[in-house]
Coordinates of C-alpha atoms in Angstrom, one line a residue:
Chain F
M142 CA 38.6 -31.3 22.8
T143 CA 38.0 -30.0 19.2
A144 CA 36.1 -26.7 19.0
I145 CA 35.5 -26.8 15.4
T146 CA 32.7 -29.2 14.0
Q147 CA 33.2 -30.1 10.4
P148 CA 30.2 -29.8 8.1
V149 CA 29.1 -33.4 7.6
Q150 CA 28.8 -34.6 4.0
A151 CA 25.4 -36.6 3.9
G152 CA 26.3 -40.2 3.8
P153 CA 24.8 -42.8 6.0
L154 CA 28.1 -43.8 7.5
A155 CA 29.4 -40.4 8.0
E156 CA 26.1 -39.4 9.5
A157 CA 26.0 -42.3 11.7
W158 CA 29.4 -41.5 12.9
S159 CA 28.9 -37.9 13.5
R160 CA 25.8 -38.9 15.8
I161 CA 28.0 -41.5 17.7
W162 CA 30.7 -38.8 18.1
R163 CA 27.9 -36.2 19.3
A164 CA 26.6 -38.7 21.9
R165 CA 29.7 -38.2 24.0
R166 CA 28.0 -35.0 25.1
L167 CA 25.7 -36.9 27.2
V168 CA 28.3 -38.9 28.8
E169 CA 29.9 -35.6 29.6
R170 CA 26.6 -34.5 31.1
N171 CA 26.4 -37.5 33.3
I172 CA 30.0 -37.0 34.4
M173 CA 29.1 -33.5 35.3
V174 CA 26.3 -34.7 37.4
Y175 CA 28.1 -37.3 39.2
R176 CA 31.1 -35.1 39.8
H177 CA 29.5 -34.2 43.0
Q178 CA 28.6 -37.7 43.9
W179 CA 31.2 -40.2 43.1
I180 CA 30.4 -42.1 46.2
I181 CA 27.1 -43.4 44.6
I182 CA 28.9 -44.7 41.5
F183 CA 31.7 -46.2 43.8
S184 CA 29.4 -48.0 46.1
G185 CA 28.3 -50.4 43.3
V186 CA 31.8 -51.8 43.3
F187 CA 31.2 -53.6 46.5
E188 CA 28.1 -55.4 45.6
P189 CA 29.6 -58.2 43.5
I190 CA 32.4 -58.5 46.0
F191 CA 29.9 -59.2 48.7
Y192 CA 28.5 -62.1 46.5
L193 CA 31.8 -63.4 45.9
V194 CA 32.8 -63.6 49.6
G195 CA 29.2 -64.6 50.7
I196 CA 28.4 -67.2 48.1
G197 CA 31.7 -68.0 46.3
L198 CA 33.8 -68.4 49.5
G199 CA 31.1 -69.1 52.1
L200 CA 29.3 -71.8 50.0
G201 CA 32.6 -72.8 48.4
G202 CA 33.7 -73.9 51.7
I203 CA 31.2 -76.7 51.8
I204 CA 30.9 -77.3 47.9
R205 CA 34.5 -77.0 47.1
E206 CA 34.1 -78.2 43.5
V207 CA 31.7 -77.9 40.5
P208 CA 31.8 -79.9 37.4
L209 CA 31.4 -77.8 34.2
A210 CA 29.2 -78.7 31.3
N211 CA 32.1 -80.5 29.4
G212 CA 32.9 -82.5 32.6
E213 CA 35.9 -80.6 33.9
V214 CA 35.9 -79.6 37.6
V215 CA 36.9 -76.4 38.9
A216 CA 36.8 -74.8 42.4
Y217 CA 33.4 -73.3 43.3
A218 CA 34.8 -69.8 43.8
A219 CA 36.4 -69.9 40.4
F220 CA 33.0 -71.1 39.1
V221 CA 31.2 -68.3 40.6
A222 CA 33.6 -65.4 40.2
P223 CA 33.4 -64.9 36.4
A224 CA 29.5 -65.1 36.6
L225 CA 29.9 -62.2 39.0
V226 CA 31.7 -60.1 36.5
A227 CA 28.8 -60.8 34.0
T228 CA 26.0 -59.9 36.7
A229 CA 28.1 -56.9 37.7
A230 CA 27.9 -55.6 34.0
M231 CA 24.3 -56.4 33.9
N232 CA 23.2 -54.8 37.4
G233 CA 25.3 -51.6 36.8
A234 CA 24.0 -51.2 33.2
V235 CA 20.4 -52.0 34.1
F236 CA 20.2 -49.9 37.1
E237 CA 21.4 -46.9 35.3
T238 CA 19.3 -47.1 32.3
I239 CA 16.1 -48.2 34.1
F240 CA 16.0 -45.9 37.1
N241 CA 18.0 -42.9 36.0
V242 CA 16.9 -42.6 32.3
F243 CA 13.2 -43.2 33.5
F244 CA 13.6 -40.2 35.8
K245 CA 15.0 -38.1 33.0
L246 CA 12.5 -39.2 30.5
N247 CA 9.4 -38.8 32.5
Y248 CA 9.9 -36.4 35.3
A249 CA 12.8 -34.1 34.8
K250 CA 12.2 -33.8 31.0
T251 CA 15.8 -33.5 30.7
Y252 CA 15.8 -34.8 27.2
D253 CA 13.3 -32.2 25.9
G254 CA 15.8 -29.6 26.9
V255 CA 18.6 -31.4 25.2
L256 CA 16.5 -31.9 22.1
A257 CA 16.3 -28.2 21.4
T258 CA 20.0 -28.3 20.6
P259 CA 21.7 -29.9 17.7
M260 CA 21.6 -33.2 19.7
G261 CA 19.1 -35.6 18.4
I262 CA 17.4 -38.8 19.7
T263 CA 20.0 -41.2 18.6
E264 CA 22.7 -39.2 20.3
I265 CA 20.6 -39.2 23.5
A266 CA 20.1 -43.1 23.3
I267 CA 23.9 -43.8 22.4
G268 CA 25.1 -41.4 25.0
E269 CA 23.1 -42.9 27.7
M270 CA 24.0 -46.4 26.6
L271 CA 27.7 -45.4 26.5
W272 CA 27.4 -44.1 30.1
A273 CA 25.7 -47.0 31.4
L274 CA 28.3 -49.0 29.7
M275 CA 31.0 -47.1 31.4
R276 CA 29.5 -47.3 34.8
A277 CA 28.8 -51.2 34.5
S278 CA 32.4 -51.6 33.1
L279 CA 33.9 -50.0 36.2
Y280 CA 32.2 -52.8 38.3
A281 CA 32.9 -55.6 36.1
V282 CA 36.5 -54.7 35.7
A283 CA 36.9 -54.1 39.6
M284 CA 35.5 -57.5 40.0
F285 CA 37.9 -59.0 37.4
V286 CA 40.9 -57.3 39.3
I287 CA 39.9 -58.9 42.7
M288 CA 39.5 -62.3 40.8
F289 CA 42.8 -62.0 39.4
F290 CA 44.6 -61.3 42.8
M291 CA 42.5 -64.1 44.4
G292 CA 43.9 -66.5 41.8
L293 CA 40.5 -67.2 40.5
V294 CA 41.4 -66.5 36.8
L295 CA 42.4 -69.8 35.7
S296 CA 43.5 -69.0 32.0
P297 CA 45.5 -66.5 30.2
L298 CA 42.4 -66.1 27.9
G299 CA 40.9 -64.5 31.0
I300 CA 42.2 -60.9 29.9
L301 CA 39.4 -61.1 27.4
M302 CA 36.9 -61.2 30.1
I303 CA 37.2 -57.4 29.9
P304 CA 36.1 -56.8 26.5
A305 CA 33.5 -59.5 26.9
A306 CA 32.1 -57.7 30.1
L307 CA 32.0 -54.6 28.0
L308 CA 29.8 -56.3 25.4
V309 CA 27.6 -57.7 28.3
A310 CA 27.3 -54.3 29.7
A311 CA 26.4 -52.7 26.4
A312 CA 23.8 -55.2 25.7
F313 CA 22.1 -54.8 28.9
A314 CA 22.5 -50.9 28.7
A315 CA 20.6 -51.1 25.4
A316 CA 18.0 -53.5 26.8
G317 CA 17.5 -51.3 29.8
L318 CA 17.0 -48.3 27.7
A319 CA 14.5 -50.1 25.5
G320 CA 12.7 -51.4 28.5
T321 CA 12.5 -48.1 30.4
S322 CA 10.6 -46.4 27.5
Y323 CA 7.7 -48.9 28.1
L324 CA 7.5 -47.9 31.8
R325 CA 4.8 -45.6 32.8
T326 CA 4.9 -45.0 36.6
V327 CA 7.5 -45.7 39.2
N328 CA 5.4 -48.8 40.2
D329 CA 6.3 -50.4 36.9
F330 CA 9.8 -51.0 38.0
D331 CA 8.8 -54.0 39.8
V332 CA 8.1 -56.0 36.5
P333 CA 11.7 -55.7 35.0
M334 CA 13.5 -55.8 38.2
G335 CA 11.5 -58.5 39.8
L336 CA 10.4 -60.6 37.2
I337 CA 13.2 -60.2 34.6
V338 CA 16.5 -59.1 36.1
M339 CA 16.2 -61.0 39.5
P340 CA 15.3 -64.5 38.0
M341 CA 18.1 -64.0 35.4
F342 CA 20.6 -63.3 38.2
L343 CA 19.6 -66.5 39.9
F344 CA 19.0 -68.9 37.2
S345 CA 21.5 -68.1 34.3
G346 CA 24.1 -70.5 35.7
T347 CA 25.6 -67.9 38.2
F348 CA 25.7 -70.0 41.2
F349 CA 25.2 -73.6 39.8
P350 CA 25.5 -75.2 36.5
I351 CA 22.1 -75.2 35.2
E352 CA 22.5 -78.1 32.8
L353 CA 23.2 -80.5 35.7
A354 CA 20.7 -79.0 38.0
L355 CA 17.3 -77.9 36.2
P356 CA 15.0 -79.8 33.9
E357 CA 15.8 -79.7 30.4
W358 CA 12.8 -77.5 29.3
L359 CA 13.8 -74.9 31.7
V360 CA 17.4 -74.9 30.6
T361 CA 16.1 -74.5 26.9
I362 CA 14.2 -71.4 28.0
I363 CA 17.3 -70.0 29.8
Q364 CA 19.4 -70.5 26.8
F365 CA 17.4 -67.9 25.0
T366 CA 18.1 -65.3 27.6
P367 CA 21.0 -62.9 27.6
L368 CA 22.7 -63.2 30.9
Y369 CA 23.1 -66.9 30.4
H370 CA 25.2 -66.2 27.3
G371 CA 27.2 -63.4 29.1
I372 CA 28.2 -65.8 31.9
N373 CA 28.9 -68.6 29.6
L374 CA 31.2 -66.5 27.5
I375 CA 32.9 -64.9 30.5
R376 CA 33.3 -68.2 32.1
G377 CA 34.6 -70.0 29.2
L378 CA 37.4 -67.2 29.0
S379 CA 38.1 -67.4 32.7
T380 CA 38.5 -71.1 32.9
G381 CA 40.1 -71.4 29.4
I382 CA 37.6 -73.9 28.3
V383 CA 36.4 -72.2 25.0
G384 CA 34.5 -73.7 22.3
I385 CA 31.9 -73.0 19.4
G386 CA 29.4 -72.3 22.3
Q387 CA 31.4 -69.1 23.3
L388 CA 31.1 -67.9 19.5
W389 CA 27.3 -68.3 19.8
D390 CA 27.4 -66.4 23.0
L391 CA 29.3 -63.6 21.2
L392 CA 26.9 -63.5 18.2
Y393 CA 23.8 -63.6 20.5
L394 CA 25.1 -60.8 22.6
L395 CA 26.0 -58.7 19.4
A396 CA 22.6 -59.3 17.9
F397 CA 20.8 -58.7 21.3
F398 CA 22.6 -55.4 21.7
A399 CA 21.8 -54.3 18.1
V400 CA 18.0 -55.2 18.5
S401 CA 17.8 -53.5 21.8
M402 CA 19.4 -50.4 20.6
W403 CA 17.0 -50.1 17.6
I404 CA 14.1 -50.7 19.9
A405 CA 15.5 -48.1 22.3
I406 CA 16.0 -45.3 19.6
N407 CA 12.6 -45.9 18.0
Q408 CA 10.7 -46.0 21.4
M409 CA 12.3 -42.8 22.7
E410 CA 11.6 -41.1 19.3
R411 CA 8.0 -42.2 19.8
K412 CA 7.9 -40.8 23.3
L413 CA 9.7 -37.6 22.8
I414 CA 8.7 -36.4 19.2
K415 CA 5.2 -35.7 18.9
Chain T
M41 CA 26.2 -21.4 6.5
Q42 CA 25.6 -20.2 3.0
N43 CA 21.9 -20.6 2.6
S44 CA 20.5 -18.0 4.9
M45 CA 18.0 -15.4 3.9
T46 CA 16.6 -17.0 0.8
T47 CA 12.8 -16.4 1.4
S48 CA 12.8 -12.6 0.9
E49 CA 14.1 -11.5 4.1
S50 CA 11.8 -13.4 6.3
L51 CA 13.4 -15.5 9.1
V52 CA 10.4 -17.7 9.5
H53 CA 8.1 -18.3 6.3
A54 CA 4.8 -20.4 6.6
R55 CA 2.3 -21.2 4.0
G56 CA -0.6 -23.7 4.7
L57 CA 1.3 -24.7 7.7
T58 CA -0.5 -27.6 9.4
K59 CA -0.1 -29.8 12.3
R60 CA -2.1 -33.0 12.8
Y61 CA -1.4 -35.3 15.7
A62 CA -1.5 -39.0 15.6
N63 CA -5.0 -39.1 17.2
G64 CA -6.3 -37.1 14.3
F65 CA -6.6 -33.7 16.3
T66 CA -5.6 -30.8 13.9
A67 CA -3.8 -28.3 16.1
V68 CA -2.7 -26.0 13.3
D69 CA -4.8 -25.6 10.2
G70 CA -3.1 -24.2 7.3
V71 CA -1.7 -20.9 8.7
D72 CA 0.4 -18.4 6.8
F73 CA 2.8 -15.9 8.3
D74 CA 6.2 -14.3 7.9
V75 CA 8.7 -13.3 10.7
R76 CA 10.9 -10.5 9.9
P77 CA 14.4 -10.2 11.2
G78 CA 14.9 -7.9 14.1
K79 CA 11.3 -7.8 14.9
A80 CA 9.3 -9.2 18.0
F81 CA 6.4 -11.5 16.5
G82 CA 3.7 -12.5 18.6
F83 CA 1.1 -15.2 18.5
L84 CA -1.8 -14.2 20.7
G85 CA -4.7 -16.6 21.5
P86 CA -6.3 -18.6 24.3
N87 CA -5.1 -22.1 25.4
G88 CA -5.5 -24.6 22.8
A89 CA -5.5 -22.1 19.9
G90 CA -2.6 -24.1 18.2
K91 CA 0.2 -21.5 19.3
T92 CA 2.4 -24.0 21.1
S93 CA 2.1 -26.6 18.2
T94 CA 3.3 -23.7 15.8
M95 CA 6.2 -22.9 17.9
R96 CA 7.3 -26.5 18.4
M97 CA 7.1 -27.0 14.5
I98 CA 9.4 -23.7 14.2
A99 CA 11.7 -25.2 16.8
C100 CA 12.1 -28.5 14.9
S101 CA 10.8 -30.4 17.9
S102 CA 7.5 -31.5 16.2
P103 CA 7.3 -32.7 12.5
V104 CA 5.4 -30.4 10.1
S105 CA 2.3 -32.5 9.0
D106 CA 1.4 -30.4 5.8
G107 CA 2.4 -27.0 4.1
T108 CA 5.6 -25.2 3.8
L109 CA 7.8 -23.9 6.6
S110 CA 11.3 -22.5 6.2
V111 CA 13.2 -21.4 9.2
I112 CA 16.3 -19.2 8.7
G113 CA 16.1 -20.1 5.1
M114 CA 16.3 -23.9 5.8
D115 CA 13.7 -26.7 5.9
P116 CA 12.9 -28.4 9.3
R117 CA 12.3 -31.7 7.5
T118 CA 15.8 -32.0 6.3
Q119 CA 17.9 -29.6 8.2
A120 CA 16.6 -29.7 11.8
R121 CA 20.0 -29.9 13.3
E122 CA 21.3 -26.9 11.4
I123 CA 18.3 -24.9 12.4
K124 CA 18.4 -25.9 15.9
A125 CA 22.1 -24.9 16.1
R126 CA 20.9 -21.2 15.5
L127 CA 17.8 -21.0 17.5
G128 CA 17.1 -20.2 21.2
V129 CA 14.1 -22.0 22.7
V130 CA 12.2 -21.2 25.9
P131 CA 9.6 -23.9 26.2
Q132 CA 6.2 -23.4 27.9
I133 CA 7.2 -25.5 30.8
D134 CA 10.7 -25.3 32.1
N135 CA 12.9 -28.2 31.3
L136 CA 16.2 -27.2 32.9
D137 CA 18.5 -30.0 34.0
T138 CA 17.6 -30.4 37.6
E139 CA 20.5 -32.5 38.4
L140 CA 23.0 -29.7 37.6
T141 CA 23.7 -26.3 39.1
V142 CA 22.6 -23.1 37.6
R143 CA 26.1 -22.5 36.2
E144 CA 26.4 -26.0 34.9
N145 CA 23.0 -25.7 33.1
L146 CA 24.6 -23.0 30.9
E147 CA 28.0 -24.8 30.7
M148 CA 26.5 -28.2 29.6
Y149 CA 24.1 -26.5 27.1
A150 CA 27.1 -24.8 25.6
R151 CA 28.7 -28.2 25.0
Y152 CA 25.6 -29.5 23.2
F153 CA 26.1 -26.7 20.8
D154 CA 29.9 -27.4 20.5
I155 CA 30.7 -24.1 21.7
P156 CA 34.5 -23.9 22.6
R157 CA 35.0 -23.8 26.4
S158 CA 36.5 -20.4 26.5
V159 CA 33.7 -18.8 24.6
A160 CA 31.1 -20.8 26.6
D161 CA 32.8 -19.7 30.0
Q162 CA 32.7 -16.1 29.0
R163 CA 28.9 -16.3 27.7
T164 CA 28.0 -18.2 30.9
K165 CA 29.3 -15.2 33.0
E166 CA 27.7 -12.7 30.9
L167 CA 24.4 -14.3 30.6
L168 CA 24.2 -15.0 34.4
E169 CA 24.7 -11.3 34.9
F170 CA 22.1 -10.4 32.1
V171 CA 19.3 -12.5 33.8
Q172 CA 20.5 -11.4 37.5
L173 CA 21.5 -14.8 38.5
D174 CA 25.2 -14.5 39.0
E175 CA 24.8 -14.8 42.8
R176 CA 23.0 -18.2 42.5
A177 CA 25.6 -19.6 40.1
K178 CA 26.6 -22.4 42.3
D179 CA 23.0 -23.3 43.5
Q180 CA 21.0 -26.2 42.5
V181 CA 18.1 -25.3 40.1
E182 CA 15.1 -26.8 42.2
P183 CA 15.1 -24.3 45.0
L184 CA 14.9 -21.3 42.5
S185 CA 11.7 -19.3 42.3
G186 CA 9.5 -19.7 39.3
G187 CA 10.8 -16.3 38.1
M188 CA 14.5 -17.2 38.4
K189 CA 13.9 -20.6 36.6
R190 CA 12.2 -18.8 33.8
R191 CA 15.3 -16.3 33.5
L192 CA 17.7 -19.2 33.6
T193 CA 15.8 -20.9 30.9
I194 CA 16.1 -17.6 28.9
A195 CA 19.8 -17.4 29.7
R196 CA 20.2 -21.1 28.3
A197 CA 18.3 -20.3 25.2
L198 CA 21.0 -17.5 24.5
I199 CA 24.0 -19.5 25.2
N200 CA 24.6 -20.1 21.3
D201 CA 24.0 -16.5 20.3
P202 CA 20.8 -17.4 18.4
D203 CA 19.5 -15.7 15.3
L204 CA 16.0 -16.2 16.4
V205 CA 14.6 -16.8 20.1
I206 CA 11.4 -18.6 20.5
L207 CA 9.5 -17.9 23.7
D208 CA 6.4 -20.0 24.5
E209 CA 4.4 -18.2 27.1
P210 CA 7.3 -16.8 28.9
T211 CA 5.5 -15.2 31.8
T212 CA 2.7 -17.6 32.5
G213 CA 2.3 -18.4 36.2
L214 CA 4.7 -15.6 37.2
D215 CA 3.9 -13.0 39.8
P216 CA 3.7 -9.4 38.6
Q217 CA 7.3 -8.4 39.7
A218 CA 8.8 -11.3 38.1
R219 CA 6.8 -10.7 34.9
H220 CA 8.0 -7.0 34.7
L221 CA 11.7 -8.1 35.3
L222 CA 11.3 -10.7 32.4
W223 CA 9.7 -8.1 30.1
E224 CA 12.6 -5.7 30.8
R225 CA 15.2 -8.3 29.9
L226 CA 13.3 -9.3 26.7
Y227 CA 13.0 -5.6 25.9
Q228 CA 16.8 -5.4 26.3
L229 CA 17.2 -8.5 24.0
K230 CA 15.1 -6.7 21.4
R231 CA 17.1 -3.7 21.5
R232 CA 20.3 -5.6 20.8
G233 CA 18.6 -6.5 17.5
A234 CA 17.3 -10.2 18.3
T235 CA 14.4 -11.5 16.5
L236 CA 11.9 -13.0 19.0
I237 CA 8.8 -15.1 18.5
I238 CA 6.6 -15.0 21.5
T239 CA 3.2 -16.9 22.3
T240 CA 1.0 -15.4 25.0
H241 CA -2.6 -15.2 26.1
Y242 CA -2.0 -12.0 27.9
M243 CA -2.8 -9.1 25.9
D244 CA -0.7 -6.7 28.0
E245 CA 2.3 -8.9 27.2
A246 CA 1.6 -8.7 23.5
E247 CA 1.3 -5.0 23.6
Q248 CA 4.3 -4.5 25.5
L249 CA 6.6 -6.9 23.5
C250 CA 5.3 -7.4 20.1
D251 CA 5.9 -5.3 16.9
H252 CA 3.7 -7.6 15.0
L253 CA 0.9 -10.0 16.0
V254 CA -1.2 -12.8 14.7
V255 CA -4.4 -13.7 16.6
M256 CA -5.0 -17.5 16.7
D257 CA -8.2 -19.2 17.5
K258 CA -9.2 -22.7 16.8
A259 CA -6.2 -23.7 15.0
K260 CA -6.4 -20.7 12.5
I261 CA -5.1 -17.3 12.1
V262 CA -8.0 -14.8 12.6
A263 CA -6.2 -11.4 12.4
E264 CA -2.7 -9.9 11.8
G265 CA -1.1 -6.7 12.3
S266 CA 0.8 -4.5 14.8
P267 CA -1.0 -4.2 18.1
R268 CA -2.3 -0.6 17.2
Q269 CA -3.5 -1.8 13.8
L270 CA -5.4 -4.6 15.2
I271 CA -7.2 -2.3 17.9
D272 CA -7.9 0.4 15.1
Q273 CA -9.2 -2.2 12.6
H274 CA -11.2 -4.5 14.9
S275 CA -12.4 -2.1 17.7
T276 CA -13.4 1.4 18.5
K277 CA -11.2 3.8 20.2
E278 CA -12.8 3.6 23.8
V279 CA -15.0 1.2 25.8
L280 CA -17.7 1.9 28.2
E281 CA -18.0 -0.9 30.7
L282 CA -21.4 -1.1 32.5
R283 CA -22.5 -3.2 35.4
F284 CA -26.1 -3.6 36.6
A285 CA -28.0 -5.1 39.3
D286 CA -29.4 -8.6 38.1
Q287 CA -33.1 -7.6 37.5
T288 CA -32.1 -4.3 35.8
R289 CA -30.0 -6.0 33.3
D290 CA -32.7 -8.7 32.5
N291 CA -35.3 -5.8 32.0
L292 CA -33.0 -3.5 29.7
N293 CA -35.1 -4.6 26.6
G294 CA -33.0 -2.5 24.1
Q295 CA -32.9 0.7 26.1
L296 CA -29.3 1.0 25.1
D297 CA -30.0 0.6 21.4
G298 CA -28.1 3.2 19.2
L299 CA -25.8 4.4 22.1
A300 CA -22.7 2.3 20.7
D301 CA -21.1 1.0 17.7
R302 CA -21.4 -2.5 19.1
I303 CA -22.4 -4.0 22.4
E304 CA -20.8 -7.1 24.0
E305 CA -22.5 -9.1 26.6
L306 CA -20.3 -10.6 29.3
P307 CA -21.6 -12.6 32.3
D308 CA -20.7 -9.8 34.6
R309 CA -20.9 -6.6 32.7
L310 CA -21.8 -5.0 29.3
L311 CA -19.3 -3.5 26.9
L312 CA -20.2 -0.7 24.9
Y313 CA -17.7 0.1 21.9
T314 CA -17.7 3.6 21.2
A315 CA -15.4 6.5 19.9
N316 CA -16.1 8.7 23.1
G317 CA -16.9 6.8 26.4
E318 CA -17.6 9.6 28.6
R319 CA -20.2 11.0 26.0
T320 CA -21.9 7.5 26.0
L321 CA -22.0 7.4 29.7
E322 CA -23.6 10.8 29.7
Q323 CA -26.2 9.4 27.0
V324 CA -26.8 6.3 29.3
N325 CA -27.5 8.5 32.3
E326 CA -29.7 10.8 30.2
R327 CA -31.8 7.8 29.4
Q328 CA -32.0 7.1 33.3
I329 CA -30.8 3.5 33.0
P330 CA -29.9 2.6 36.7
I331 CA -26.4 1.2 36.5
E332 CA -24.3 -0.2 39.3
S333 CA -21.0 1.0 37.9
A334 CA -19.4 2.4 34.9
L335 CA -15.8 2.5 33.6
V336 CA -14.4 4.2 30.6
R337 CA -11.2 2.8 29.0
R338 CA -9.4 2.5 25.8
S339 CA -9.7 -0.5 23.5
S340 CA -7.3 -3.2 24.1
L341 CA -6.3 -6.6 22.2
E342 CA -8.7 -8.2 24.7
D343 CA -11.5 -6.3 22.9
V344 CA -10.1 -7.3 19.5
F345 CA -10.1 -11.0 20.4
L346 CA -13.7 -10.7 21.9
R347 CA -14.8 -9.3 18.7
L348 CA -13.1 -11.7 16.3
T349 CA -13.9 -14.9 18.3
G350 CA -16.8 -13.9 20.6
R351 CA -14.7 -15.2 23.5
S352 CA -12.3 -13.8 26.3
L353 CA -8.6 -14.6 26.1
V354 CA -8.1 -16.0 29.5
E355 CA -10.9 -18.2 30.6

């Protein structure tokens, strides 16, 4: 731990870096909070495992094989498992940034206290994003490890699922932060959770190849949504069937992350600075 | 920092300072003031006078709309981070971290200020003793009483050993014992040489704690000076408070004329401003005006405020 802070020479890059570096304090704060209640964090590990057993193995007993978009065929469990790495990243990140940040922003006024210190809005937004990213990554990586030992990672490229899952987690953490700043009351949670997160979870190619099952217009709409790209990227790495599509997924997720983060910082500023 | 006291020894220097909110409301309208180091500076005024908006601009948590403001020789527009590193802020509404314990609140705050752990641990210990919360160190924040939370907020504001401590209505909503304990702690702080800025709508708080006061009303500063100066300038030495039965009061018809320098009519009583209250009371009795009760007291800041604005401080 460094004790001495260097005086920062103004320069946009140095300034940006000093903010990102200071943002770690908010991660420390969240670790301090969860120090007493690790079980809450840990419990989230099981959700994707239950889906894998219940649907991947359960339905997999009947369906057995699924054709991919390019015509190759994989075992159903090996089809579902990489998607569950992506959904674990999404759910972990969204849960943290929607519920917990909403509480701190609107009820506990935690950030008002933080803003009286040298910490700024950017540090708070980045810090919360990083923390959600860490929490979500825990779930995604746990899922990856289980997949690996179940023999569901079909390609050596599968190791890249971990950085890909981090990117998916970051994208959804930023989107959750941006979204939560628009919510006014606890009742508003139903909209993002019920009308955005839940349909994405079901219809982004998690449990079936949408290109083969859904009408074309619906597939087109889904291709604009982030979880679709997260799943497509991670499944490509897991199965080793990688093409130009995965490059688009990567660029989409990076852009989605950047835009969401920008909205999150601006919205939090609008909400906290008057 | 190299650029400390540039503005002629004032820690906070404001000229034409203005706060306009997005909805067009002007909360602070061109105020001038200077806060000298080592003094307790007070903003006295009713709710909505613009005190909190002024404080929030000084604390760099609200952007300045117009005018000049320098805090510890720096400009809040461009050096907010550097200023905040040297301020202690006690906001009007406690915003302690309710997910952390009492001690963790101080430890974490020290982390935000980049205070090395060994120093932070020592200060945390000292401050918890200073605000008499050392026995509650491991407790959660929420079950604490209002006075305890306030004291913890003050301890938190002192964690970075600030050059300037800003307290926005530090005792509002507290019971009398809690207020007196808090005043005593703030007085200790003052004796150690800290510079304090306090807003309050309690005149007793202003009289107890402040060396220098500005009286704010409707976004403007209406008077300035030490509590004693303000009373001497804007009020008489004593006040005679008279209460009447309703019909007597309705039929007074100038019977009190000439008895006092000034007469203030409140809904439940009349205030007669005079150099000698007992003497005036005798004169009232000589004129055989039937009074229900009478009270002679010294003039206070409340009277100054009434005189300057025509309204009471606490409504």
